[in-house]
Coordinates of C-alpha atoms and ligand atoms in Angstrom, one line a residue:
Chain A
M288 CA 29.8 -7.5 -32.5
S289 CA 32.5 -6.7 -34.8
V290 CA 33.3 -2.7 -33.9
P291 CA 34.8 -1.7 -37.0
L292 CA 32.0 -3.1 -38.9
T293 CA 28.8 -1.6 -36.7
L294 CA 31.4 2.1 -36.2
L295 CA 30.6 2.2 -40.8
G296 CA 27.7 1.9 -40.4
L297 CA 26.6 3.9 -38.2
L298 CA 28.8 6.5 -40.8
E299 CA 27.1 5.5 -43.5
R300 CA 24.1 6.7 -42.2
E301 CA 26.0 10.5 -41.4
P302 CA 28.9 12.4 -40.9
S303 CA 29.5 12.1 -37.4
H304 CA 32.0 13.3 -34.0
G305 CA 33.6 10.1 -32.8
Y306 CA 31.8 11.4 -29.7
D307 CA 28.6 10.5 -31.2
L308 CA 29.0 7.6 -32.2
K309 CA 30.6 6.3 -29.0
R310 CA 27.6 7.3 -27.5
D311 CA 25.3 5.6 -30.5
Y312 CA 27.0 2.6 -30.4
D313 CA 26.0 2.6 -26.4
T314 CA 23.2 2.8 -26.6
L315 CA 22.2 0.5 -29.4
F316 CA 24.6 -2.2 -29.1
G317 CA 27.0 -1.5 -25.9
R318 CA 24.7 -3.8 -23.9
G319 CA 25.7 -2.9 -20.8
K320 CA 29.1 -2.6 -21.3
P321 CA 30.3 1.0 -23.0
L322 CA 32.3 1.3 -25.8
P323 CA 36.3 2.9 -24.2
F324 CA 36.7 6.3 -26.1
G325 CA 39.7 5.1 -26.1
Q326 CA 38.9 2.2 -28.9
V327 CA 36.6 4.7 -30.3
Y328 CA 39.6 6.7 -31.8
A329 CA 42.2 3.6 -32.5
T330 CA 39.2 2.3 -34.4
L331 CA 38.5 5.1 -36.3
G332 CA 42.0 5.9 -37.2
R333 CA 42.5 2.4 -38.3
L334 CA 39.4 3.1 -40.9
A335 CA 40.9 6.0 -42.1
R336 CA 44.3 4.4 -42.1
D337 CA 42.4 1.1 -44.6
G338 CA 40.8 4.2 -47.0
K339 CA 37.1 3.7 -45.4
V340 CA 36.7 6.6 -43.7
V341 CA 38.5 10.0 -43.7
V342 CA 38.2 12.9 -40.9
G343 CA 37.5 16.5 -41.6
E344 CA 38.3 19.6 -41.4
A345 CA 38.9 20.1 -38.0
E346 CA 36.0 21.9 -36.7
P347 CA 36.5 25.5 -34.4
G348 CA 36.0 26.0 -30.8
D349 CA 38.0 24.3 -28.2
G350 CA 37.1 20.5 -26.5
P351 CA 38.9 16.7 -27.9
D352 CA 36.8 15.8 -31.2
R353 CA 35.6 18.3 -33.1
K354 CA 36.4 15.9 -36.2
R355 CA 33.8 14.7 -37.8
Y356 CA 34.5 11.3 -39.3
V357 CA 32.8 10.3 -43.3
I358 CA 32.1 7.0 -44.8
T359 CA 33.8 7.3 -48.5
D360 CA 32.6 4.7 -51.3
A361 CA 35.0 1.7 -50.1
G362 CA 34.2 1.8 -46.7
A363 CA 30.1 1.7 -47.9
T364 CA 30.8 -1.0 -50.2
E365 CA 32.3 -3.1 -47.2
F366 CA 30.5 -2.9 -44.8
E367 CA 27.0 -2.8 -47.5
T368 CA 29.0 -6.7 -48.6
W369 CA 28.8 -6.9 -44.0
L370 CA 25.3 -7.0 -44.4
G371 CA 23.8 -8.7 -46.7
E372 CA 25.7 -11.5 -45.5
P373 CA 24.1 -14.0 -43.4
V374 CA 25.2 -14.6 -39.9
A375 CA 27.5 -18.5 -39.4
A376 CA 24.8 -20.2 -37.5
E377 CA 26.7 -21.8 -34.9
P378 CA 25.0 -23.2 -31.9
H379 CA 27.7 -22.1 -29.5
L380 CA 25.8 -23.0 -26.2
Q381 CA 24.5 -26.1 -27.7
T382 CA 27.6 -27.9 -27.8
V383 CA 29.0 -27.0 -24.9
L384 CA 26.1 -28.2 -23.1
F385 CA 25.7 -31.6 -25.7
T386 CA 29.7 -31.9 -24.9
K387 CA 28.9 -32.4 -21.0
V388 CA 25.4 -34.3 -21.2
V389 CA 27.4 -37.0 -22.6
L390 CA 30.4 -36.6 -19.9
A391 CA 28.0 -36.8 -18.0
L392 CA 26.2 -40.4 -19.6
M393 CA 29.5 -41.6 -19.9
L394 CA 31.1 -41.1 -16.9
G395 CA 28.1 -42.3 -15.0
R396 CA 27.2 -38.6 -13.3
D397 CA 23.6 -37.1 -12.8
A398 CA 23.3 -36.0 -16.1
E399 CA 19.5 -35.1 -15.3
R400 CA 20.1 -33.5 -12.3
Y401 CA 23.0 -31.1 -14.6
L402 CA 20.7 -30.7 -17.5
D403 CA 17.5 -30.2 -14.7
T404 CA 20.1 -27.3 -13.6
Q405 CA 20.8 -26.2 -16.8
R406 CA 17.1 -25.0 -18.2
A407 CA 16.4 -24.2 -13.8
A408 CA 19.2 -21.2 -15.0
H409 CA 18.2 -20.5 -19.1
L410 CA 14.9 -19.8 -17.3
A411 CA 15.5 -17.7 -14.5
R412 CA 17.9 -15.5 -17.5
M413 CA 14.7 -15.5 -19.4
R414 CA 13.1 -14.3 -16.4
E415 CA 15.5 -11.4 -16.7
L416 CA 14.8 -10.5 -20.1
T417 CA 11.1 -10.7 -20.5
E418 CA 11.7 -8.5 -17.1
V419 CA 13.3 -6.0 -20.2
K420 CA 10.9 -6.3 -22.2
R421 CA 7.6 -5.2 -20.1
T422 CA 9.8 -1.8 -18.3
G423 CA 12.5 -1.1 -21.5
S424 CA 12.2 0.9 -24.7
L425 CA 11.7 -0.7 -27.5
V426 CA 14.9 -1.4 -28.8
D427 CA 15.9 -3.1 -25.5
A428 CA 13.4 -5.6 -26.3
L429 CA 14.1 -5.9 -29.0
L430 CA 17.2 -6.7 -28.0
A431 CA 16.2 -8.7 -25.4
D432 CA 13.8 -10.8 -27.1
H433 CA 16.6 -12.5 -29.9
G434 CA 17.9 -13.4 -26.6
L435 CA 15.0 -15.1 -25.1
F436 CA 14.2 -17.0 -28.3
H437 CA 17.9 -18.5 -27.9
L438 CA 17.1 -19.4 -24.9
E439 CA 14.1 -21.0 -25.9
S440 CA 16.0 -23.0 -28.4
D441 CA 18.5 -23.9 -26.0
L442 CA 15.2 -24.9 -23.5
R443 CA 13.5 -27.4 -26.4
W444 CA 17.3 -29.0 -26.8
I445 CA 18.0 -29.3 -22.7
D446 CA 13.8 -31.1 -22.7
L447 CA 14.2 -33.3 -25.8
T448 CA 17.9 -34.5 -24.2
A449 CA 16.3 -35.2 -20.8
A450 CA 13.0 -36.9 -22.7
R451 CA 16.3 -39.3 -24.8
L452 CA 18.6 -39.7 -21.2
D453 CA 18.3 -43.4 -21.0
A454 CA 18.1 -44.0 -24.5
L455 CA 22.2 -41.9 -24.8
R456 CA 23.0 -43.0 -21.8
T457 CA 23.9 -46.8 -23.2
E458 CA 24.6 -45.8 -26.9
V459 CA 26.7 -43.5 -25.2
T460 CA 28.0 -46.0 -22.5
T461 CA 27.8 -49.2 -25.1
R462 CA 29.7 -47.8 -28.1
Chain B
M300 CA -8.5 -8.2 0.9
T301 CA -11.0 -10.7 2.4
D302 CA -10.8 -11.2 6.1
T303 CA -10.3 -14.5 6.2
K304 CA -6.3 -14.7 3.8
G305 CA -4.3 -15.8 6.5
T306 CA -0.6 -15.2 6.2
G307 CA 0.4 -18.8 4.8
P308 CA 0.8 -19.7 1.4
V309 CA -2.0 -19.9 -0.5
L310 CA -2.5 -22.8 -1.6
E311 CA -1.0 -26.1 -1.3
A312 CA -1.2 -29.9 -2.1
E313 CA 0.8 -32.4 -0.9
G314 CA 0.6 -36.2 -1.5
V315 CA -1.9 -35.7 -4.0
H316 CA -2.8 -39.6 -6.3
L317 CA -5.4 -39.0 -8.8
S318 CA -5.6 -42.3 -11.6
F319 CA -8.4 -42.1 -14.4
G320 CA -8.9 -45.7 -14.3
S321 CA -6.0 -47.7 -14.1
T322 CA -3.9 -44.7 -15.3
P323 CA -2.2 -43.4 -12.9
A324 CA -2.6 -39.3 -13.0
L325 CA -0.5 -38.1 -10.0
R326 CA 0.9 -40.0 -7.5
G327 CA 2.2 -37.3 -5.1
A328 CA 2.1 -34.3 -6.1
D329 CA 3.6 -31.5 -3.5
L330 CA 3.3 -28.5 -4.0
T331 CA 3.4 -24.8 -2.7
V332 CA 2.1 -21.5 -3.4
E333 CA 3.0 -18.0 -2.2
R334 CA 0.6 -15.7 -2.1
G335 CA 0.4 -12.3 -5.1
E336 CA 3.0 -15.1 -6.5
I337 CA 3.4 -16.4 -10.7
L338 CA 3.6 -19.6 -10.7
A339 CA 5.2 -21.8 -14.2
V340 CA 3.4 -25.2 -13.7
M341 CA 5.1 -26.9 -16.0
G342 CA 6.5 -30.2 -18.2
P343 CA 6.0 -32.6 -21.1
S344 CA 2.9 -33.7 -22.1
G345 CA 0.7 -36.3 -20.5
S346 CA 2.4 -35.3 -17.3
G347 CA -0.5 -34.7 -15.1
K348 CA -0.4 -30.4 -15.6
S349 CA -4.0 -30.5 -15.9
T350 CA -4.6 -32.8 -13.7
L351 CA -3.0 -31.1 -10.8
L352 CA -4.4 -27.3 -12.2
H353 CA -7.5 -29.3 -11.7
C354 CA -7.6 -30.6 -7.9
L355 CA -5.6 -27.7 -6.7
A356 CA -8.6 -25.5 -8.1
G357 CA -11.1 -28.2 -7.0
I358 CA -12.6 -29.0 -9.8
L359 CA -11.7 -33.1 -9.3
V360 CA -11.4 -34.6 -6.5
P361 CA -7.3 -36.6 -4.7
D362 CA -8.0 -40.5 -4.5
A363 CA -5.1 -39.8 -1.7
G364 CA -3.3 -36.4 -0.5
E365 CA -4.4 -32.9 0.8
I366 CA -5.2 -29.6 -1.5
R367 CA -5.7 -27.1 1.5
F368 CA -6.0 -23.2 0.5
D369 CA -6.1 -19.9 2.5
G370 CA -4.3 -23.5 5.3
R371 CA -7.7 -25.1 4.9
R372 CA -8.9 -28.1 3.5
I373 CA -11.0 -28.5 0.0
D374 CA -10.5 -31.4 -0.8
G375 CA -13.2 -33.0 1.0
L376 CA -15.0 -30.3 0.6
G377 CA -19.0 -31.3 -1.2
E378 CA -19.2 -30.0 -4.6
S379 CA -21.9 -27.6 -4.1
E380 CA -18.9 -26.0 -1.8
R381 CA -16.4 -26.0 -4.2
S382 CA -18.5 -24.8 -6.7
A383 CA -19.0 -21.6 -3.9
L384 CA -15.1 -21.5 -3.7
R385 CA -14.5 -21.6 -7.9
R386 CA -17.2 -19.3 -8.3
D387 CA -16.8 -16.8 -4.8
R388 CA -12.3 -17.1 -5.0
F389 CA -11.0 -18.5 -7.8
G390 CA -11.2 -17.5 -11.7
F391 CA -9.8 -19.2 -15.3
V392 CA -8.6 -18.9 -17.9
F393 CA -7.8 -21.3 -20.5
Q394 CA -6.3 -22.1 -23.5
F395 CA -9.8 -21.6 -26.6
G396 CA -11.0 -18.6 -24.3
Q397 CA -14.1 -20.5 -24.2
L398 CA -16.9 -17.9 -24.4
V399 CA -20.2 -18.5 -24.1
P400 CA -21.4 -17.5 -28.1
E401 CA -25.5 -16.5 -27.2
L402 CA -23.3 -13.9 -25.3
T403 CA -21.8 -10.6 -26.2
A404 CA -18.4 -10.0 -24.5
E405 CA -18.9 -7.8 -22.4
E406 CA -21.7 -10.3 -20.2
N407 CA -19.8 -12.9 -20.8
V408 CA -16.5 -10.8 -18.8
A409 CA -20.1 -10.1 -16.7
L410 CA -21.1 -13.3 -16.3
P411 CA -19.0 -14.9 -12.9
L412 CA -21.0 -11.0 -11.3
L413 CA -24.3 -12.2 -12.6
L414 CA -23.1 -15.7 -10.8
G415 CA -21.6 -13.7 -8.0
G416 CA -25.0 -12.5 -7.3
M417 CA -24.5 -9.1 -8.3
R418 CA -27.4 -6.9 -10.5
R419 CA -27.1 -6.8 -13.6
A420 CA -26.2 -3.3 -14.9
A421 CA -23.9 -2.8 -11.6
A422 CA -21.9 -6.0 -13.1
V423 CA -22.3 -4.8 -16.6
Q424 CA -21.1 -1.6 -15.2
R425 CA -17.8 -3.5 -14.2
A426 CA -17.2 -5.6 -17.0
R427 CA -17.3 -2.2 -19.6
S428 CA -14.1 -1.0 -17.3
W429 CA -12.0 -4.8 -18.3
F430 CA -12.5 -3.4 -22.9
G431 CA -9.9 -0.5 -22.3
R432 CA -7.7 -1.4 -20.3
L433 CA -7.0 -3.9 -22.5
G434 CA -7.5 -2.8 -25.3
L435 CA -11.4 -4.4 -26.1
D436 CA -12.5 -0.3 -26.7
G437 CA -15.5 -0.8 -29.1
L438 CA -16.0 -4.4 -29.0
E439 CA -18.3 -5.2 -26.2
Q440 CA -20.9 -6.1 -27.8
R441 CA -19.6 -8.7 -30.4
R442 CA -19.8 -12.4 -29.8
S443 CA -17.6 -15.2 -29.4
G444 CA -17.7 -15.4 -33.3
E445 CA -16.8 -12.0 -34.0
L446 CA -13.9 -11.6 -32.4
S447 CA -10.1 -12.2 -33.6
G448 CA -8.1 -15.1 -31.4
G449 CA -6.4 -12.9 -29.5
Q450 CA -9.1 -10.8 -28.7
A451 CA -12.0 -13.6 -27.8
Q452 CA -8.7 -14.5 -25.3
R453 CA -8.3 -11.7 -23.5
V454 CA -12.1 -10.4 -23.1
A455 CA -11.6 -14.1 -21.2
L456 CA -8.8 -13.0 -19.4
A457 CA -11.1 -10.0 -18.6
R458 CA -13.5 -12.4 -17.7
G459 CA -11.2 -14.4 -15.4
L460 CA -10.5 -11.0 -13.3
V461 CA -13.1 -8.8 -13.1
A462 CA -14.2 -10.8 -10.2
E463 CA -11.1 -9.4 -8.5
P464 CA -10.2 -13.6 -7.7
E465 CA -7.5 -14.5 -5.1
I466 CA -6.6 -17.2 -7.2
L467 CA -6.2 -16.5 -11.3
F468 CA -5.7 -20.5 -12.9
T469 CA -4.5 -20.6 -16.4
D470 CA -4.0 -23.2 -18.7
E471 CA -2.7 -23.2 -21.7
P472 CA -3.6 -19.3 -21.9
T473 CA -1.6 -18.6 -24.8
G474 CA -1.1 -21.7 -26.5
A475 CA -3.7 -20.6 -29.7
L476 CA -2.4 -17.5 -30.8
D477 CA 0.5 -15.6 -32.5
S478 CA 4.5 -15.7 -30.0
L479 CA 2.8 -11.9 -30.8
T480 CA -0.7 -11.8 -29.5
G481 CA 0.8 -14.3 -26.2
E482 CA 2.5 -11.7 -25.5
Q483 CA 0.6 -9.4 -24.5
V484 CA -2.1 -11.3 -23.7
M485 CA 0.6 -12.9 -20.8
A486 CA 2.5 -8.9 -20.0
L487 CA -1.5 -8.2 -19.7
L488 CA -2.0 -11.3 -17.2
V489 CA 0.5 -9.8 -15.3
S490 CA 0.0 -6.9 -14.9
A491 CA -3.9 -6.7 -13.9
A492 CA -2.8 -10.5 -11.6
R493 CA 0.3 -7.5 -10.2
E494 CA -1.8 -4.8 -9.8
Q495 CA -4.8 -6.5 -7.7
G496 CA -2.0 -8.8 -6.2
T497 CA -4.2 -12.3 -7.1
T498 CA -2.3 -15.4 -7.2
V499 CA -1.1 -17.2 -10.4
L500 CA -1.4 -21.1 -11.8
L501 CA 0.0 -20.5 -15.0
V502 CA 0.2 -24.5 -16.4
T503 CA 2.2 -24.2 -19.6
H504 CA 4.6 -26.4 -22.1
D505 CA 6.0 -22.4 -23.1
A506 CA 9.8 -22.1 -21.4
R507 CA 8.2 -17.7 -23.2
V508 CA 6.0 -17.6 -21.5
A509 CA 6.8 -19.2 -18.3
A510 CA 9.8 -16.4 -18.1
Y511 CA 6.5 -13.5 -17.4
A512 CA 6.1 -15.8 -14.3
D513 CA 7.5 -15.1 -11.1
R514 CA 9.2 -19.1 -11.0
E515 CA 8.5 -22.5 -12.3
V516 CA 8.0 -25.6 -11.5
V517 CA 8.3 -29.2 -13.2
V518 CA 5.8 -31.9 -13.4
R519 CA 7.2 -35.3 -14.3
D520 CA 5.2 -38.7 -14.5
G521 CA 2.8 -37.1 -12.0
R522 CA 5.1 -35.8 -9.7
V523 CA 6.4 -32.0 -8.9
N524 CA 9.5 -31.3 -9.5
S525 CA 10.9 -27.9 -7.9
Y526 CA 15.0 -28.7 -8.3
S527 CA 13.6 -24.4 -10.1
S528 CA 15.7 -21.8 -9.3
P529 CA 14.8 -19.5 -6.5
R530 CA 12.4 -16.5 -7.1
V531 CA 14.2 -13.7 -9.6
G532 CA 13.6 -10.1 -9.0
S533 CA 10.1 -9.3 -9.0
Ligands
ATP267 N1 -10.4 -37.9 -18.3 C1 -9.1 -38.2 -18.7 N2 -9.8 -39.2 -18.6 C2 -8.2 -40.0 -19.2 N3 -7.3 -40.0 -18.6 C3 -7.0 -38.6 -18.4 C4 -8.5 -37.6 -18.4 N4 -7.4 -36.9 -18.5 C5 -6.4 -37.3 -18.0 N5 -5.9 -38.5 -18.4 C6 -4.6 -38.9 -18.1 O1 -4.2 -38.1 -16.9 C7 -2.5 -38.3 -17.7 C8 -2.5 -36.8 -17.4 O2 -2.9 -35.9 -18.7 P1 -3.0 -34.5 -18.0 O3 -4.0 -33.8 -18.8 O4 -3.0 -33.5 -16.5 O5 -1.7 -34.5 -18.5 P2 -0.8 -32.3 -19.3 O6 0.4 -31.7 -18.8 O7 -1.5 -31.6 -19.1 O8 -1.0 -32.7 -21.1 P3 -0.9 -31.7 -21.4 O9 0.6 -30.7 -22.0 O10 -1.0 -32.8 -23.7 O11 -2.3 -31.0 -21.7 C9 -1.8 -38.5 -19.4 O12 -1.6 -39.9 -18.9 C10 -3.8 -38.6 -19.6 O13 -3.4 -39.7 -21.2
MG268 MG1 -2.9 -30.6 -19.9

């Protein structure tokens, strides 16, 4: 998750205080890992230095957070460009799984057992996410679904690989 | 709640073998189902999932091995006793709702109650109470040909649960539905089963459907692989 661009996106909605940005970020994107205040202000500082946001006048009153941040044209353009780009299609976990399976086969380890364990771990995580979906808000469900579809595609790969283990073993060990 | 309910596992298969002619479908299947749990039965096509479900539900009789319901062997019972068991204690939901096309939706739901000897007015009234709960208000008088796949499947779900069975047997209950409709059916199935304390055996090859269960087992080559993870939460 790109914090600067996400904050720009939240500012594209409306000028906001650092505190509001942190709160919205945590709610929508934090996934249980709140953004430290220090990081919020450091990021906003860099965005201001680079001309992506401007800092409004301090508003009267006490408290640390009386400044409102406003996105600039340059900031809005950068955000739009980023938003329109597809994310790198990176089959990340699958690469690790793949490496482990090939190594297990090569070294004569129990690759099926490994796949079974991985399968159980994936399903356990899918159960947790399904529970979030059943009991949480619609935004929670949206996030949970994203995770569920990714885990599901890994699982399909695991099943297909498990079904072809004998052939794979032959290929990997005779090269 | 019936007074025959014990405290051990509600359903067990032990060393179950079954062949269709020379094709072995089950080759020593073992399974223990705890009371009130929702258990997903997964595995590749042709591995024996449906055959196992049919043995557990007393639809098929194994060639060897034991099936126990509430601690009592049911594999030795005659067809009429097994049929009474299926009618009085079990509920069923299959992939294509399999509603009776000549009956209205509410008559379809009332069917298990009527077969169990309940009077028609009472049965239909109880059947009706399910329509609101499953988002089917206003569809009571439709015939199955006049329902969408998702609606028909919810009617089938109501029919499977209306008699408050101890065990609900389901085989790919969302197999014919798109993912959003399938998820809605699963969410309804799980909450209704939990409310009634119904044990659910859920045969599915779909991991996102299996994720609604408390745990999963995998059937491979006619045997049950239960490396599975322990129950999470619940
Ligand atoms: N009525 C039948 N007559 C002959 N063979 C059968 C019959 N029913 C099942 N089989 C065979 O028994 C084996 C197990 O079938 P089963 O239907 O239990 O598989 P499954 O795991 O439910 O598969 P799927 O995911 O495709 O539904 C298969 O080899 C199948 O061809
Ligand atoms: Mg089947």
